[in-house]
Amino acid sequence: MRLSILLFLAFQISAADLPTAAREALERGDYAKAEQLFRQQVAKTPASAEALSNLGAVLAREEKYDEAITTYNRALRADPKLTGVYFNVGVAYFKAGRYQAAVTPFETFLKAQPNEPRARQLLAISLIESAQYRRGIALLEQLSKEKPNDASILLALAGAHIREGDEERGKQLLQQLDSLSIPPSSVHLLSGMLYYRGEKYEDSEKELLEALRLDPKSAPALAALGRLRLRVYDDLAAMEFLEKALAIQPRDAESTYQFGVLLARNGQAARGRQYLMRAMQLRANYPDPI
């Protein structure tokens, strides 16, 4: 389960340290101009961790995540004591869908600021998306005790328990979510996942299709529908759902693996092998594609 959380610049170097023109460009949302000015700053002071961090921040705002990650890592090599940059690089990995890579920078940041709730939540979700369910769930359970009415934490926790196989805990959390303001598509998605776990496949499909109607770009709903179709050997429909899911969320290891299986058993063995190999790259020690 993925949550759309925009947290960039939360621990960025103070705006007072930025060149005035770059700061003004950033404040008015002119990211192209801000990037140009920050690049000039880096060109003048290439060993400056602050200049590199500022450039990384604006690249992240522009959703140039790979370049932002590279730039942030250069900043950390220049000055490993810039604690906030570990948070920023973790967020960039997270937004790029590179959840396993996000774990270490979030953990490093939390050594310095162990009670920071946003970093703890993003670390928990990164762990869950890397199939490290127990650690991720433990973190989210602790956060839910501290913030019992935080919808984003409860939503992530419900999804994690359902994926891990604890349907009863998932149901409890869904009931708790009824009183909170959350997107209806998320409720239908989690209900569909619960029905799937309970082998109520027709009910599951109805809920997932409603989630998709409400949010046509829901990669989790598309992937879940693909798995439903895969289960009944409706390969063509399963491939269509999974391919759409991967177009939105290309770093989903499970969907990549399942799409590879479908390709291989439908006469596209070479292409299927490519997807199975990619699934192993996306998730270390992933046994199914191996």
Short mmCIF file of C-alpha atoms in Angstrom, two decimals:
data_model
loop_
_atom_site.label_atom_id
_atom_site.label_comp_id
_atom_site.label_asym_id
_atom_site.label_seq_id
_atom_site.Cartn_x
_atom_site.Cartn_y
_atom_site.Cartn_z
CA MET A 1 0.00 0.00 0.00
CA ARG A 2 1.39 3.23 -1.03
CA LEU A 3 0.62 6.68 0.45
CA SER A 4 1.09 9.91 -1.45
CA ILE A 5 3.18 11.96 1.00
CA LEU A 6 4.94 15.15 -0.10
CA LEU A 7 7.69 15.89 2.40
CA PHE A 8 10.47 17.42 0.34
CA LEU A 9 12.59 20.18 1.85
CA ALA A 10 11.37 19.40 5.35
CA PHE A 11 14.95 19.15 6.54
CA GLN A 12 16.59 21.23 3.84
CA ILE A 13 19.40 23.68 4.58
CA SER A 14 17.97 26.98 5.81
CA ALA A 15 16.60 29.19 3.06
CA ALA A 16 18.78 31.99 4.39
CA ASP A 17 21.81 30.13 3.02
CA LEU A 18 20.48 30.16 -0.54
CA PRO A 19 21.33 32.83 -3.09
CA THR A 20 18.53 35.39 -3.03
CA ALA A 21 17.54 34.89 -6.66
CA ALA A 22 17.41 31.11 -6.30
CA ARG A 23 15.32 31.40 -3.13
CA GLU A 24 12.87 33.72 -4.84
CA ALA A 25 12.59 31.39 -7.85
CA LEU A 26 11.92 28.47 -5.52
CA GLU A 27 9.27 30.37 -3.56
CA ARG A 28 7.33 31.32 -6.68
CA GLY A 29 7.49 27.76 -8.02
CA ASP A 30 9.86 28.51 -10.89
CA TYR A 31 11.82 25.29 -10.41
CA ALA A 32 13.58 25.48 -13.78
CA LYS A 33 15.08 28.86 -12.86
CA ALA A 34 15.91 27.67 -9.35
CA GLU A 35 17.66 24.61 -10.79
CA GLN A 36 19.68 26.78 -13.16
CA LEU A 37 20.82 29.03 -10.31
CA PHE A 38 21.60 26.14 -7.99
CA ARG A 39 23.68 24.51 -10.74
CA GLN A 40 25.63 27.74 -11.05
CA GLN A 41 26.20 27.65 -7.30
CA VAL A 42 27.47 24.06 -7.49
CA ALA A 43 29.73 24.92 -10.42
CA LYS A 44 31.35 27.66 -8.33
CA THR A 45 31.62 25.51 -5.17
CA PRO A 46 31.60 21.86 -6.29
CA ALA A 47 32.73 20.57 -2.89
CA SER A 48 30.00 22.44 -1.01
CA ALA A 49 27.60 20.03 0.67
CA GLU A 50 25.08 22.84 1.16
CA ALA A 51 25.10 23.78 -2.54
CA LEU A 52 24.71 20.14 -3.56
CA SER A 53 21.90 19.61 -1.06
CA ASN A 54 20.02 22.65 -2.36
CA LEU A 55 20.36 21.43 -5.93
CA GLY A 56 19.17 17.97 -4.90
CA ALA A 57 16.12 19.50 -3.23
CA VAL A 58 14.98 21.37 -6.32
CA LEU A 59 15.63 18.33 -8.53
CA ALA A 60 13.39 16.32 -6.20
CA ARG A 61 10.71 19.00 -6.48
CA GLU A 62 10.92 18.58 -10.26
CA GLU A 63 10.51 14.79 -9.79
CA LYS A 64 13.97 14.15 -11.25
CA TYR A 65 14.47 11.57 -8.53
CA ASP A 66 17.47 9.65 -9.86
CA GLU A 67 19.47 12.83 -10.38
CA ALA A 68 18.32 14.17 -7.01
CA ILE A 69 19.51 10.97 -5.30
CA THR A 70 22.91 11.21 -6.97
CA THR A 71 23.23 14.87 -5.95
CA TYR A 72 22.16 14.23 -2.35
CA ASN A 73 24.69 11.40 -2.08
CA ARG A 74 27.40 13.75 -3.35
CA ALA A 75 26.39 16.17 -0.59
CA LEU A 76 26.67 13.42 2.02
CA ARG A 77 30.11 12.42 0.76
CA ALA A 78 31.14 16.07 1.13
CA ASP A 79 29.70 16.28 4.65
CA PRO A 80 28.25 13.11 6.26
CA LYS A 81 27.10 15.18 9.26
CA LEU A 82 24.28 16.87 7.31
CA THR A 83 21.65 14.73 9.02
CA GLY A 84 18.66 16.25 7.23
CA VAL A 85 20.01 15.16 3.85
CA TYR A 86 19.61 11.52 4.87
CA PHE A 87 15.90 12.19 5.29
CA ASN A 88 15.71 13.94 1.92
CA VAL A 89 17.51 11.18 0.06
CA GLY A 90 15.26 8.63 1.75
CA VAL A 91 12.20 10.54 0.52
CA ALA A 92 13.65 10.69 -3.01
CA TYR A 93 14.18 6.92 -3.01
CA PHE A 94 10.66 6.49 -1.62
CA LYS A 95 9.05 8.70 -4.28
CA ALA A 96 11.01 6.87 -6.98
CA GLY A 97 9.55 3.58 -5.73
CA ARG A 98 12.96 2.33 -4.59
CA TYR A 99 11.72 1.28 -1.17
CA GLN A 100 14.51 -1.10 -0.24
CA ALA A 101 17.09 1.60 -0.96
CA ALA A 102 15.11 4.09 1.16
CA VAL A 103 15.48 2.00 4.33
CA THR A 104 19.13 2.79 5.14
CA PRO A 105 18.96 6.60 4.81
CA PHE A 106 15.80 6.73 6.92
CA GLU A 107 17.46 4.54 9.57
CA THR A 108 20.54 6.75 9.53
CA PHE A 109 18.43 9.88 9.94
CA LEU A 110 16.49 8.32 12.83
CA LYS A 111 19.69 7.59 14.73
CA ALA A 112 20.05 11.35 15.06
CA GLN A 113 16.33 12.15 15.42
CA PRO A 114 14.73 8.93 16.73
CA ASN A 115 11.30 10.41 17.45
CA GLU A 116 10.66 12.13 14.11
CA PRO A 117 7.22 10.74 13.12
CA ARG A 118 7.33 11.28 9.36
CA ALA A 119 10.66 9.47 9.00
CA ARG A 120 9.38 6.61 11.15
CA GLN A 121 6.23 6.29 9.04
CA LEU A 122 8.10 6.37 5.74
CA LEU A 123 10.63 3.85 7.06
CA ALA A 124 7.77 1.56 8.09
CA ILE A 125 6.13 1.77 4.66
CA SER A 126 9.50 1.22 2.95
CA LEU A 127 10.01 -1.92 5.03
CA ILE A 128 6.54 -3.22 4.17
CA GLU A 129 7.05 -2.54 0.47
CA SER A 130 10.31 -4.49 0.75
CA ALA A 131 8.35 -7.46 2.22
CA GLN A 132 9.85 -6.88 5.69
CA TYR A 133 6.38 -7.00 7.21
CA ARG A 134 7.14 -7.64 10.88
CA ARG A 135 9.50 -4.68 11.26
CA GLY A 136 7.26 -2.35 9.29
CA ILE A 137 4.10 -3.36 11.14
CA ALA A 138 5.81 -2.99 14.52
CA LEU A 139 6.77 0.59 13.65
CA LEU A 140 3.27 1.44 12.41
CA GLU A 141 1.63 -0.14 15.48
CA GLN A 142 3.76 2.06 17.72
CA LEU A 143 2.90 5.15 15.66
CA SER A 144 -0.82 4.30 15.81
CA LYS A 145 -0.62 4.21 19.61
CA GLU A 146 0.97 7.66 19.60
CA LYS A 147 -1.49 9.02 17.02
CA PRO A 148 -4.62 6.83 17.27
CA ASN A 149 -6.72 8.94 14.89
CA ASP A 150 -4.14 9.53 12.16
CA ALA A 151 -5.86 8.22 9.02
CA SER A 152 -2.66 7.85 7.00
CA ILE A 153 -1.07 5.63 9.67
CA LEU A 154 -4.20 3.51 10.12
CA LEU A 155 -4.58 3.14 6.36
CA ALA A 156 -0.98 1.98 5.95
CA LEU A 157 -1.30 -0.34 8.94
CA ALA A 158 -4.52 -1.93 7.70
CA GLY A 159 -2.96 -2.57 4.29
CA ALA A 160 0.18 -4.01 5.89
CA HIS A 161 -1.74 -6.45 8.09
CA ILE A 162 -3.91 -7.59 5.19
CA ARG A 163 -0.88 -8.16 2.97
CA GLU A 164 0.93 -9.98 5.78
CA GLY A 165 -2.10 -12.26 6.30
CA ASP A 166 -3.74 -10.99 9.52
CA GLU A 167 -7.29 -10.50 8.23
CA GLU A 168 -8.81 -9.93 11.68
CA ARG A 169 -6.49 -7.05 12.51
CA GLY A 170 -7.15 -5.62 9.06
CA LYS A 171 -10.92 -5.72 9.69
CA GLN A 172 -10.50 -4.00 13.06
CA LEU A 173 -8.55 -1.19 11.46
CA LEU A 174 -11.06 -0.80 8.63
CA GLN A 175 -13.82 -0.36 11.21
CA GLN A 176 -11.67 2.23 12.96
CA LEU A 177 -11.21 4.04 9.65
CA ASP A 178 -15.00 4.32 9.14
CA SER A 179 -15.15 7.31 11.46
CA LEU A 180 -12.27 9.13 9.75
CA SER A 181 -12.14 11.08 6.53
CA ILE A 182 -10.27 8.93 4.01
CA PRO A 183 -10.65 8.46 0.24
CA PRO A 184 -13.47 5.97 -0.54
CA SER A 185 -11.22 4.33 -3.14
CA SER A 186 -8.82 3.30 -0.37
CA VAL A 187 -11.63 1.69 1.64
CA HIS A 188 -12.81 -0.30 -1.38
CA LEU A 189 -9.24 -1.35 -2.14
CA LEU A 190 -8.64 -2.66 1.39
CA SER A 191 -12.06 -4.35 1.46
CA GLY A 192 -11.23 -6.04 -1.84
CA MET A 193 -7.92 -7.25 -0.43
CA LEU A 194 -9.68 -8.63 2.67
CA TYR A 195 -12.24 -10.50 0.57
CA TYR A 196 -9.41 -11.90 -1.52
CA ARG A 197 -7.61 -13.18 1.59
CA GLY A 198 -10.89 -14.78 2.69
CA GLU A 199 -11.27 -16.45 -0.74
CA LYS A 200 -14.45 -14.49 -1.47
CA TYR A 201 -13.30 -13.75 -4.97
CA GLU A 202 -16.51 -12.35 -6.47
CA ASP A 203 -16.90 -9.87 -3.61
CA SER A 204 -13.21 -9.02 -3.91
CA GLU A 205 -13.54 -8.25 -7.61
CA LYS A 206 -16.56 -5.99 -7.04
CA GLU A 207 -14.70 -3.97 -4.41
CA LEU A 208 -11.53 -3.71 -6.49
CA LEU A 209 -13.44 -2.62 -9.60
CA GLU A 210 -15.16 0.08 -7.53
CA ALA A 211 -11.78 1.22 -6.19
CA LEU A 212 -10.52 1.41 -9.77
CA ARG A 213 -13.61 3.33 -10.91
CA LEU A 214 -13.00 5.90 -8.19
CA ASP A 215 -9.25 6.02 -8.87
CA PRO A 216 -8.42 4.81 -12.41
CA LYS A 217 -4.70 5.22 -11.75
CA SER A 218 -4.63 3.00 -8.67
CA ALA A 219 -1.73 0.65 -9.34
CA PRO A 220 -2.56 -1.51 -6.27
CA ALA A 221 -6.15 -2.02 -7.51
CA LEU A 222 -4.95 -2.88 -11.02
CA ALA A 223 -2.36 -5.31 -9.65
CA ALA A 224 -4.91 -6.98 -7.35
CA LEU A 225 -7.35 -7.41 -10.24
CA GLY A 226 -4.52 -8.91 -12.25
CA ARG A 227 -3.88 -11.45 -9.49
CA LEU A 228 -7.59 -12.30 -9.38
CA ARG A 229 -7.66 -12.97 -13.11
CA LEU A 230 -4.39 -14.93 -12.85
CA ARG A 231 -5.97 -17.18 -10.24
CA VAL A 232 -8.74 -18.31 -12.64
CA TYR A 233 -6.35 -18.63 -15.61
CA ASP A 234 -7.85 -15.64 -17.42
CA ASP A 235 -4.36 -14.83 -18.64
CA LEU A 236 -5.19 -12.14 -21.18
CA ALA A 237 -7.16 -10.05 -18.69
CA ALA A 238 -4.53 -10.64 -16.00
CA MET A 239 -1.77 -9.47 -18.34
CA GLU A 240 -3.74 -6.36 -19.26
CA PHE A 241 -4.30 -5.39 -15.60
CA LEU A 242 -0.71 -6.09 -14.58
CA GLU A 243 0.76 -4.25 -17.55
CA LYS A 244 -1.32 -1.18 -16.67
CA ALA A 245 -0.23 -1.45 -13.03
CA LEU A 246 3.43 -1.61 -14.03
CA ALA A 247 3.06 1.40 -16.32
CA ILE A 248 2.05 3.40 -13.22
CA GLN A 249 4.28 1.65 -10.69
CA PRO A 250 7.19 0.06 -12.58
CA ARG A 251 9.17 -0.91 -9.48
CA ASP A 252 6.51 -3.23 -8.01
CA ALA A 253 8.45 -6.48 -7.59
CA GLU A 254 5.38 -8.72 -7.13
CA SER A 255 3.56 -7.45 -10.23
CA THR A 256 6.79 -7.66 -12.22
CA TYR A 257 7.20 -11.30 -11.18
CA GLN A 258 3.58 -12.22 -11.96
CA PHE A 259 3.69 -10.48 -15.33
CA GLY A 260 6.85 -12.42 -16.14
CA VAL A 261 5.12 -15.71 -15.28
CA LEU A 262 2.18 -14.84 -17.54
CA LEU A 263 4.42 -13.89 -20.45
CA ALA A 264 6.41 -17.10 -20.11
CA ARG A 265 3.37 -19.35 -20.13
CA ASN A 266 1.82 -17.49 -23.06
CA GLY A 267 4.59 -18.04 -25.58
CA GLN A 268 6.82 -15.06 -24.68
CA ALA A 269 9.51 -16.88 -22.73
CA ALA A 270 12.36 -14.47 -23.50
CA ARG A 271 10.36 -11.42 -22.45
CA GLY A 272 9.04 -13.29 -19.43
CA ARG A 273 12.59 -14.09 -18.34
CA GLN A 274 13.47 -10.38 -18.52
CA TYR A 275 10.65 -9.55 -16.11
CA LEU A 276 11.62 -12.38 -13.74
CA MET A 277 15.21 -11.11 -13.71
CA ARG A 278 13.97 -7.58 -13.07
CA ALA A 279 11.83 -8.78 -10.16
CA MET A 280 14.96 -10.24 -8.54
CA GLN A 281 16.76 -6.92 -9.03
CA LEU A 282 13.87 -5.01 -7.46
CA ARG A 283 13.73 -7.22 -4.36
CA ALA A 284 16.82 -8.91 -2.99
CA ASN A 285 16.51 -12.67 -2.27
CA TYR A 286 13.01 -12.83 -3.80
CA PRO A 287 12.41 -16.61 -3.92
CA ASP A 288 9.49 -16.88 -6.37
CA PRO A 289 11.18 -15.56 -9.52
CA ILE A 290 14.35 -17.46 -8.61
#
